[in-house]
Every structure is written in C-alpha cells, then in structure tokens.
mmCIF file with all atom_site columns, C-alpha atoms in Angstrom:
data_model
loop_
_atom_site.group_PDB
_atom_site.id
_atom_site.type_symbol
_atom_site.label_atom_id
_atom_site.label_alt_id
_atom_site.label_comp_id
_atom_site.label_asym_id
_atom_site.label_entity_id
_atom_site.label_seq_id
_atom_site.pdbx_PDB_ins_code
_atom_site.Cartn_x
_atom_site.Cartn_y
_atom_site.Cartn_z
_atom_site.occupancy
_atom_site.B_iso_or_equiv
_atom_site.pdbx_formal_charge
_atom_site.auth_seq_id
_atom_site.auth_comp_id
_atom_site.auth_asym_id
_atom_site.auth_atom_id
_atom_site.pdbx_PDB_model_num
ATOM 1   C CA . MET A 1 1   ? 0.031   -0.075  -0.040  1.00 0.00 ? 4   MET A CA 1
ATOM 2   C CA . TRP A 1 2   ? 0.949   3.597   -0.710  1.00 0.00 ? 5   TRP A CA 1
ATOM 3   C CA . LEU A 1 3   ? 1.108   5.133   2.878   1.00 0.00 ? 6   LEU A CA 1
ATOM 4   C CA . LEU A 1 4   ? 2.361   8.228   4.254   1.00 0.00 ? 7   LEU A CA 1
ATOM 5   C CA . LEU A 1 5   ? 5.702   7.376   6.080   1.00 0.00 ? 8   LEU A CA 1
ATOM 6   C CA . THR A 1 6   ? 7.896   9.432   8.466   1.00 0.00 ? 9   THR A CA 1
ATOM 7   C CA . PHE A 1 7   ? 11.746  9.132   8.372   1.00 0.00 ? 10  PHE A CA 1
ATOM 8   C CA . SER A 1 8   ? 13.733  10.076  11.414  1.00 0.00 ? 11  SER A CA 1
ATOM 9   C CA . PHE A 1 9   ? 17.176  11.348  11.242  1.00 0.00 ? 12  PHE A CA 1
ATOM 10  C CA . LEU A 1 10  ? 19.895  13.038  12.855  1.00 0.00 ? 13  LEU A CA 1
ATOM 11  C CA . LEU A 1 11  ? 21.370  16.245  11.258  1.00 0.00 ? 14  LEU A CA 1
ATOM 12  C CA . THR A 1 12  ? 24.837  15.763  10.869  1.00 0.00 ? 15  THR A CA 1
ATOM 13  C CA . SER A 1 13  ? 27.691  18.153  10.144  1.00 0.00 ? 16  SER A CA 1
ATOM 14  C CA . THR A 1 14  ? 28.926  16.061  7.168   1.00 0.00 ? 17  THR A CA 1
ATOM 15  C CA . ALA A 1 15  ? 26.533  15.716  4.515   1.00 0.00 ? 18  ALA A CA 1
ATOM 16  C CA . GLN A 1 16  ? 27.454  12.176  3.332   1.00 0.00 ? 19  GLN A CA 1
ATOM 17  C CA . GLU A 1 17  ? 25.044  10.070  1.949   1.00 0.00 ? 20  GLU A CA 1
ATOM 18  C CA . GLY A 1 18  ? 23.471  7.340   3.866   1.00 0.00 ? 21  GLY A CA 1
ATOM 19  C CA . ASP A 1 19  ? 24.588  8.420   7.125   1.00 0.00 ? 22  ASP A CA 1
ATOM 20  C CA . LYS A 1 20  ? 21.277  10.646  7.735   1.00 0.00 ? 23  LYS A CA 1
ATOM 21  C CA . LEU A 1 21  ? 18.273  8.201   7.371   1.00 0.00 ? 24  LEU A CA 1
ATOM 22  C CA . LEU A 1 22  ? 17.956  5.742   10.365  1.00 0.00 ? 25  LEU A CA 1
ATOM 23  C CA . LYS A 1 23  ? 14.325  4.548   10.284  1.00 0.00 ? 26  LYS A CA 1
ATOM 24  C CA . GLY A 1 24  ? 11.106  4.927   7.967   1.00 0.00 ? 27  GLY A CA 1
ATOM 25  C CA . GLU A 1 25  ? 7.788   3.881   9.529   1.00 0.00 ? 28  GLU A CA 1
ATOM 26  C CA . GLU A 1 26  ? 4.108   4.440   8.694   1.00 0.00 ? 29  GLU A CA 1
ATOM 27  C CA . CYS A 1 27  ? 2.689   7.767   10.118  1.00 0.00 ? 30  CYS A CA 1
ATOM 28  C CA . ALA A 1 28  ? -0.295  7.793   12.438  1.00 0.00 ? 31  ALA A CA 1
ATOM 29  C CA . PRO A 1 29  ? -3.162  8.662   10.071  1.00 0.00 ? 32  PRO A CA 1
ATOM 30  C CA . HIS A 1 30  ? -3.378  12.412  9.185   1.00 0.00 ? 33  HIS A CA 1
ATOM 31  C CA . SER A 1 31  ? -0.388  13.264  11.740  1.00 0.00 ? 34  SER A CA 1
ATOM 32  C CA . GLN A 1 32  ? 1.078   15.034  8.871   1.00 0.00 ? 35  GLN A CA 1
ATOM 33  C CA . PRO A 1 33  ? -1.768  17.243  7.611   1.00 0.00 ? 36  PRO A CA 1
ATOM 34  C CA . TRP A 1 34  ? 0.304   19.413  5.439   1.00 0.00 ? 37  TRP A CA 1
ATOM 35  C CA . GLN A 1 35  ? 1.470   16.326  3.063   1.00 0.00 ? 38  GLN A CA 1
ATOM 36  C CA . VAL A 1 36  ? 0.103   16.537  -0.394  1.00 0.00 ? 39  VAL A CA 1
ATOM 37  C CA . ALA A 1 37  ? -0.125  13.964  -3.131  1.00 0.00 ? 40  ALA A CA 1
ATOM 38  C CA . LEU A 1 38  ? 0.413   15.345  -6.547  1.00 0.00 ? 41  LEU A CA 1
ATOM 39  C CA . TYR A 1 39  ? -1.501  13.309  -9.329  1.00 0.00 ? 42  TYR A CA 1
ATOM 40  C CA . GLU A 1 40  ? -1.308  13.228  -13.253 1.00 0.00 ? 43  GLU A CA 1
ATOM 41  C CA . ARG A 1 41  ? -4.236  11.786  -14.951 1.00 0.00 ? 44  ARG A CA 1
ATOM 42  C CA . GLY A 1 42  ? -5.472  9.883   -11.998 1.00 0.00 ? 45  GLY A CA 1
ATOM 43  C CA . ARG A 1 43  ? -2.129  8.377   -11.049 1.00 0.00 ? 46  ARG A CA 1
ATOM 44  C CA . PHE A 1 44  ? 0.288   9.421   -8.171  1.00 0.00 ? 47  PHE A CA 1
ATOM 45  C CA . ASN A 1 45  ? 3.071   11.456  -9.404  1.00 0.00 ? 48  ASN A CA 1
ATOM 46  C CA . CYS A 1 46  ? 4.892   13.128  -6.415  1.00 0.00 ? 49  CYS A CA 1
ATOM 47  C CA . GLY A 1 47  ? 4.746   14.396  -3.049  1.00 0.00 ? 50  GLY A CA 1
ATOM 48  C CA . ALA A 1 48  ? 4.331   18.066  -1.995  1.00 0.00 ? 51  ALA A CA 1
ATOM 49  C CA . SER A 1 49  ? 3.630   20.202  1.085   1.00 0.00 ? 52  SER A CA 1
ATOM 50  C CA . LEU A 1 50  ? 0.701   22.760  1.853   1.00 0.00 ? 53  LEU A CA 1
ATOM 51  C CA . ILE A 1 51  ? 2.365   25.803  2.702   1.00 0.00 ? 54  ILE A CA 1
ATOM 52  C CA . SER A 1 52  ? -0.932  28.005  2.681   1.00 0.00 ? 55  SER A CA 1
ATOM 53  C CA . PRO A 1 53  ? -4.604  27.425  1.965   1.00 0.00 ? 56  PRO A CA 1
ATOM 54  C CA . HIS A 1 54  ? -3.780  28.530  -1.785  1.00 0.00 ? 57  HIS A CA 1
ATOM 55  C CA . TRP A 1 55  ? -0.240  27.274  -2.294  1.00 0.00 ? 58  TRP A CA 1
ATOM 56  C CA . VAL A 1 56  ? 1.566   24.118  -2.595  1.00 0.00 ? 59  VAL A CA 1
ATOM 57  C CA . LEU A 1 57  ? 5.296   23.428  -2.584  1.00 0.00 ? 60  LEU A CA 1
ATOM 58  C CA . SER A 1 58  ? 6.871   20.597  -4.559  1.00 0.00 ? 61  SER A CA 1
ATOM 59  C CA . ALA A 1 59  ? 9.940   19.625  -6.575  1.00 0.00 ? 62  ALA A CA 1
ATOM 60  C CA . ALA A 1 60  ? 10.047  21.351  -10.154 1.00 0.00 ? 63  ALA A CA 1
ATOM 61  C CA . HIS A 1 61  ? 10.636  17.979  -11.669 1.00 0.00 ? 64  HIS A CA 1
ATOM 62  C CA . CYS A 1 62  ? 7.157   16.964  -10.606 1.00 0.00 ? 65  CYS A CA 1
ATOM 63  C CA . GLN A 1 63  ? 5.661   19.335  -13.070 1.00 0.00 ? 66  GLN A CA 1
ATOM 64  C CA . THR A 1 64  ? 3.266   17.845  -15.363 1.00 0.00 ? 67  THR A CA 1
ATOM 65  C CA . ARG A 1 65  ? 0.541   19.155  -17.855 1.00 0.00 ? 68  ARG A CA 1
ATOM 66  C CA . SER A 1 66  ? -2.487  18.442  -15.694 1.00 0.00 ? 69  SER A CA 1
ATOM 67  C CA . MET A 1 67  ? -1.761  18.149  -12.283 1.00 0.00 ? 70  MET A CA 1
ATOM 68  C CA . ARG A 1 68  ? -4.393  17.771  -9.292  1.00 0.00 ? 71  ARG A CA 1
ATOM 69  C CA . VAL A 1 69  ? -3.686  17.645  -5.636  1.00 0.00 ? 72  VAL A CA 1
ATOM 70  C CA . ARG A 1 70  ? -4.989  15.343  -2.988  1.00 0.00 ? 73  ARG A CA 1
ATOM 71  C CA . LEU A 1 71  ? -4.994  16.875  0.609   1.00 0.00 ? 74  LEU A CA 1
ATOM 72  C CA . GLY A 1 72  ? -5.888  15.123  3.734   1.00 0.00 ? 75  GLY A CA 1
ATOM 73  C CA . GLU A 1 73  ? -4.665  11.833  2.531   1.00 0.00 ? 76  GLU A CA 1
ATOM 74  C CA . HIS A 1 74  ? -3.212  8.721   4.393   1.00 0.00 ? 77  HIS A CA 1
ATOM 75  C CA . ASN A 1 75  ? -3.527  5.799   2.068   1.00 0.00 ? 78  ASN A CA 1
ATOM 76  C CA . LEU A 1 76  ? -3.214  6.612   -1.571  1.00 0.00 ? 79  LEU A CA 1
ATOM 77  C CA . ARG A 1 77  ? -5.173  3.167   -2.489  1.00 0.00 ? 80  ARG A CA 1
ATOM 78  C CA . LYS A 1 78  ? -8.465  4.224   -0.587  1.00 0.00 ? 81  LYS A CA 1
ATOM 79  C CA . TRP A 1 79  ? -10.649 6.957   0.051   1.00 0.00 ? 82  TRP A CA 1
ATOM 80  C CA . ASP A 1 80  ? -11.778 7.162   3.654   1.00 0.00 ? 83  ASP A CA 1
ATOM 81  C CA . GLY A 1 81  ? -13.560 10.558  3.932   1.00 0.00 ? 84  GLY A CA 1
ATOM 82  C CA . PRO A 1 82  ? -11.270 13.583  4.907   1.00 0.00 ? 85  PRO A CA 1
ATOM 83  C CA . GLU A 1 83  ? -9.598  13.781  1.463   1.00 0.00 ? 86  GLU A CA 1
ATOM 84  C CA . GLN A 1 84  ? -9.970  16.818  -0.857  1.00 0.00 ? 87  GLN A CA 1
ATOM 85  C CA . LEU A 1 85  ? -9.020  16.659  -4.436  1.00 0.00 ? 88  LEU A CA 1
ATOM 86  C CA . TRP A 1 86  ? -8.168  20.186  -6.095  1.00 0.00 ? 89  TRP A CA 1
ATOM 87  C CA . ALA A 1 87  ? -7.134  21.471  -9.409  1.00 0.00 ? 90  ALA A CA 1
ATOM 88  C CA . VAL A 1 88  ? -3.968  23.350  -9.850  1.00 0.00 ? 91  VAL A CA 1
ATOM 89  C CA . SER A 1 89  ? -4.408  26.980  -11.639 1.00 0.00 ? 92  SER A CA 1
ATOM 90  C CA . ARG A 1 90  ? -0.807  28.219  -11.713 1.00 0.00 ? 93  ARG A CA 1
ATOM 91  C CA . VAL A 1 91  ? 2.473   26.260  -11.858 1.00 0.00 ? 94  VAL A CA 1
ATOM 92  C CA . ILE A 1 92  ? 5.709   28.392  -10.909 1.00 0.00 ? 95  ILE A CA 1
ATOM 93  C CA . PRO A 1 93  ? 8.908   26.488  -11.365 1.00 0.00 ? 96  PRO A CA 1
ATOM 94  C CA . HIS A 1 94  ? 12.004  28.385  -9.842  1.00 0.00 ? 97  HIS A CA 1
ATOM 95  C CA . PRO A 1 95  ? 13.148  30.263  -12.764 1.00 0.00 ? 98  PRO A CA 1
ATOM 96  C CA . GLY A 1 96  ? 16.769  28.828  -12.374 1.00 0.00 ? 99  GLY A CA 1
ATOM 97  C CA . TYR A 1 97  ? 15.580  25.175  -12.656 1.00 0.00 ? 100 TYR A CA 1
ATOM 98  C CA . GLU A 1 98  ? 17.752  22.881  -14.501 1.00 0.00 ? 101 GLU A CA 1
ATOM 99  C CA . ALA A 1 99  ? 16.280  19.472  -15.388 1.00 0.00 ? 102 ALA A CA 1
ATOM 100 C CA . ARG A 1 100 ? 19.440  17.873  -16.081 1.00 0.00 ? 103 ARG A CA 1
ATOM 101 C CA . SER A 1 101 ? 21.092  18.522  -12.767 1.00 0.00 ? 104 SER A CA 1
ATOM 102 C CA . HIS A 1 102 ? 17.883  19.136  -10.767 1.00 0.00 ? 105 HIS A CA 1
ATOM 103 C CA . ARG A 1 103 ? 19.534  22.397  -9.551  1.00 0.00 ? 106 ARG A CA 1
ATOM 104 C CA . HIS A 1 104 ? 16.989  24.765  -8.201  1.00 0.00 ? 107 HIS A CA 1
ATOM 105 C CA . ASP A 1 105 ? 14.450  21.875  -8.148  1.00 0.00 ? 108 ASP A CA 1
ATOM 106 C CA . VAL A 1 106 ? 11.572  23.578  -6.538  1.00 0.00 ? 109 VAL A CA 1
ATOM 107 C CA . MET A 1 107 ? 8.018   24.925  -7.838  1.00 0.00 ? 110 MET A CA 1
ATOM 108 C CA . LEU A 1 108 ? 4.897   26.410  -6.425  1.00 0.00 ? 111 LEU A CA 1
ATOM 109 C CA . LEU A 1 109 ? 1.554   25.344  -7.328  1.00 0.00 ? 112 LEU A CA 1
ATOM 110 C CA . ARG A 1 110 ? -1.553  27.627  -6.917  1.00 0.00 ? 113 ARG A CA 1
ATOM 111 C CA . LEU A 1 111 ? -4.777  25.696  -6.026  1.00 0.00 ? 114 LEU A CA 1
ATOM 112 C CA . ALA A 1 112 ? -7.680  26.660  -8.104  1.00 0.00 ? 115 ALA A CA 1
ATOM 113 C CA . ARG A 1 113 ? -9.802  27.149  -5.050  1.00 0.00 ? 116 ARG A CA 1
ATOM 114 C CA . PRO A 1 114 ? -8.420  27.412  -1.596  1.00 0.00 ? 117 PRO A CA 1
ATOM 115 C CA . ALA A 1 115 ? -8.017  24.392  0.632   1.00 0.00 ? 118 ALA A CA 1
ATOM 116 C CA . ARG A 1 116 ? -10.666 23.725  3.264   1.00 0.00 ? 119 ARG A CA 1
ATOM 117 C CA . LEU A 1 117 ? -8.745  23.697  6.500   1.00 0.00 ? 120 LEU A CA 1
ATOM 118 C CA . THR A 1 118 ? -9.567  20.916  8.855   1.00 0.00 ? 121 THR A CA 1
ATOM 119 C CA . THR A 1 119 ? -7.808  18.790  11.452  1.00 0.00 ? 122 THR A CA 1
ATOM 120 C CA . GLN A 1 120 ? -6.544  16.595  8.418   1.00 0.00 ? 123 GLN A CA 1
ATOM 121 C CA . VAL A 1 121 ? -5.737  19.622  6.289   1.00 0.00 ? 124 VAL A CA 1
ATOM 122 C CA . ARG A 1 122 ? -3.177  22.223  7.673   1.00 0.00 ? 125 ARG A CA 1
ATOM 123 C CA . PRO A 1 123 ? -0.422  24.232  6.167   1.00 0.00 ? 126 PRO A CA 1
ATOM 124 C CA . VAL A 1 124 ? 2.981   23.085  7.313   1.00 0.00 ? 127 VAL A CA 1
ATOM 125 C CA . MET A 1 125 ? 4.504   25.071  10.395  1.00 0.00 ? 128 MET A CA 1
ATOM 126 C CA . LEU A 1 126 ? 7.842   26.562  9.346   1.00 0.00 ? 129 LEU A CA 1
ATOM 127 C CA . PRO A 1 127 ? 10.530  26.556  11.635  1.00 0.00 ? 130 PRO A CA 1
ATOM 128 C CA . THR A 1 128 ? 11.674  29.466  13.398  1.00 0.00 ? 131 THR A CA 1
ATOM 129 C CA . ARG A 1 129 ? 15.252  28.699  13.397  1.00 0.00 ? 132 ARG A CA 1
ATOM 130 C CA . CYS A 1 130 ? 17.809  26.341  11.521  1.00 0.00 ? 133 CYS A CA 1
ATOM 131 C CA . PRO A 1 131 ? 18.371  22.956  13.216  1.00 0.00 ? 134 PRO A CA 1
ATOM 132 C CA . SER A 1 132 ? 21.701  22.254  14.954  1.00 0.00 ? 135 SER A CA 1
ATOM 133 C CA . PRO A 1 133 ? 24.104  19.601  14.218  1.00 0.00 ? 136 PRO A CA 1
ATOM 134 C CA . SER A 1 134 ? 22.864  16.295  15.898  1.00 0.00 ? 137 SER A CA 1
ATOM 135 C CA . GLU A 1 135 ? 19.388  17.529  16.468  1.00 0.00 ? 138 GLU A CA 1
ATOM 136 C CA . ALA A 1 136 ? 16.714  15.017  15.744  1.00 0.00 ? 139 ALA A CA 1
ATOM 137 C CA . CYS A 1 137 ? 14.683  15.921  12.656  1.00 0.00 ? 140 CYS A CA 1
ATOM 138 C CA . VAL A 1 138 ? 11.833  14.283  10.976  1.00 0.00 ? 141 VAL A CA 1
ATOM 139 C CA . VAL A 1 139 ? 10.505  14.215  7.330   1.00 0.00 ? 142 VAL A CA 1
ATOM 140 C CA . SER A 1 140 ? 7.540   12.762  5.730   1.00 0.00 ? 143 SER A CA 1
ATOM 141 C CA . GLY A 1 141 ? 6.766   11.403  2.429   1.00 0.00 ? 144 GLY A CA 1
ATOM 142 C CA . TRP A 1 142 ? 4.843   8.730   0.290   1.00 0.00 ? 145 TRP A CA 1
ATOM 143 C CA . GLY A 1 143 ? 6.275   5.284   0.377   1.00 0.00 ? 146 GLY A CA 1
ATOM 144 C CA . LEU A 1 144 ? 5.272   1.545   -0.084  1.00 0.00 ? 147 LEU A CA 1
ATOM 145 C CA . VAL A 1 145 ? 5.185   -0.594  2.863   1.00 0.00 ? 148 VAL A CA 1
ATOM 146 C CA . THR A 1 146 ? 4.681   -4.316  3.597   1.00 0.00 ? 149 THR A CA 1
ATOM 147 C CA . ASN A 1 147 ? 4.227   -6.723  6.465   1.00 0.00 ? 150 ASN A CA 1
ATOM 148 C CA . ASN A 1 148 ? 5.956   -9.742  4.535   1.00 0.00 ? 151 ASN A CA 1
ATOM 149 C CA . GLU A 1 149 ? 2.653   -11.238 4.165   1.00 0.00 ? 152 GLU A CA 1
ATOM 150 C CA . PRO A 1 150 ? 1.337   -12.711 1.001   1.00 0.00 ? 153 PRO A CA 1
ATOM 151 C CA . GLY A 1 151 ? -0.741  -10.456 -0.885  1.00 0.00 ? 154 GLY A CA 1
ATOM 152 C CA . THR A 1 152 ? 0.816   -7.249  0.265   1.00 0.00 ? 155 THR A CA 1
ATOM 153 C CA . THR A 1 153 ? 2.917   -4.878  -1.837  1.00 0.00 ? 156 THR A CA 1
ATOM 154 C CA . GLY A 1 154 ? 6.034   -3.017  -1.496  1.00 0.00 ? 157 GLY A CA 1
ATOM 155 C CA . SER A 1 155 ? 9.252   -4.312  -0.105  1.00 0.00 ? 158 SER A CA 1
ATOM 156 C CA . PRO A 1 156 ? 11.599  -3.129  2.770   1.00 0.00 ? 159 PRO A CA 1
ATOM 157 C CA . GLU A 1 157 ? 13.749  -1.552  -0.082  1.00 0.00 ? 160 GLU A CA 1
ATOM 158 C CA . SER A 1 158 ? 11.095  0.504   -1.522  1.00 0.00 ? 161 SER A CA 1
ATOM 159 C CA . GLN A 1 159 ? 10.199  2.195   1.950   1.00 0.00 ? 162 GLN A CA 1
ATOM 160 C CA . GLY A 1 160 ? 12.770  4.957   1.533   1.00 0.00 ? 163 GLY A CA 1
#
C-alpha cells in the first residue's frame, strides 16, 4: 500500500549519503496534515507540502501538464473521508531550475480554490530557526510498506 511515512534522522555536520536516514515507518493517520499527493491523470506522481490554503510547494521535476492535488490523505489506495481533490490553476517553477542537474528543483502550485482547513488538512508549520548539528529531525513522504505477508505490496527496500 502507498502510505504516508515518516523518516527520522539526525542532522549531521557532514553531508555524506547514507548517514542521515535512520528509520522509516508509517505515520499515524493524518499526523502530517500538510502532506500533499500530486496526481497526473489519476495516477500518483509526487509528494508536496501545503504551505498556505492557496499554495503547495513541490519539486520542479514533478511538473506535468494536468496536475491535481489530494490533501488530507493517508493511504493513496483508498478513500476514507477527509480527502480533498483540487485542480492546480498556476505552476511556478524556480526560474533557475535545471532539469539535467536538478539544481533549484522547487516549484509553487496555486490551487484553483483554497483548501478547506480541517484537522486533517493544515499548512506546514515552518521552523523559526535552523536545526543544530545532532538535532533529531523528521521528514514525511509517500512510500510503499509491507508486512511480508502474502498479498501485500512493497518491500523493505522500497520504503525509502
């Protein structure tokens, strides 16, 4: 199943690959109310974050011709009630975005109508300061999970 996951890591002073990600696990449902799923023609494409009722922040490499966003989501494979589906009225990739190198890989999406803020749909709370080295951090995103039982999808390798 495609579920919302959190990844806990310690911020290190050396930015070496592989030394930051400690653990990925399924989020408690709706504990990350700013998490957005971007869709292209009904298929999941990328993750994003709600930053205000009108705006979503994502990666520029996720830009497609007809994007829609789903808010208030936990399991991408089922509809359980609090989800909101919105069209995108404006796409603003970073003016310096370079597709080959992924430099400046960020874009803003303006929702066609403002999100309805609920307990399951809230903008991300931005930090008031930069984290310190060795400070614990949490990142959320969409991933596959499995419990190694027949009929489940995903694998431990796909959880990152």
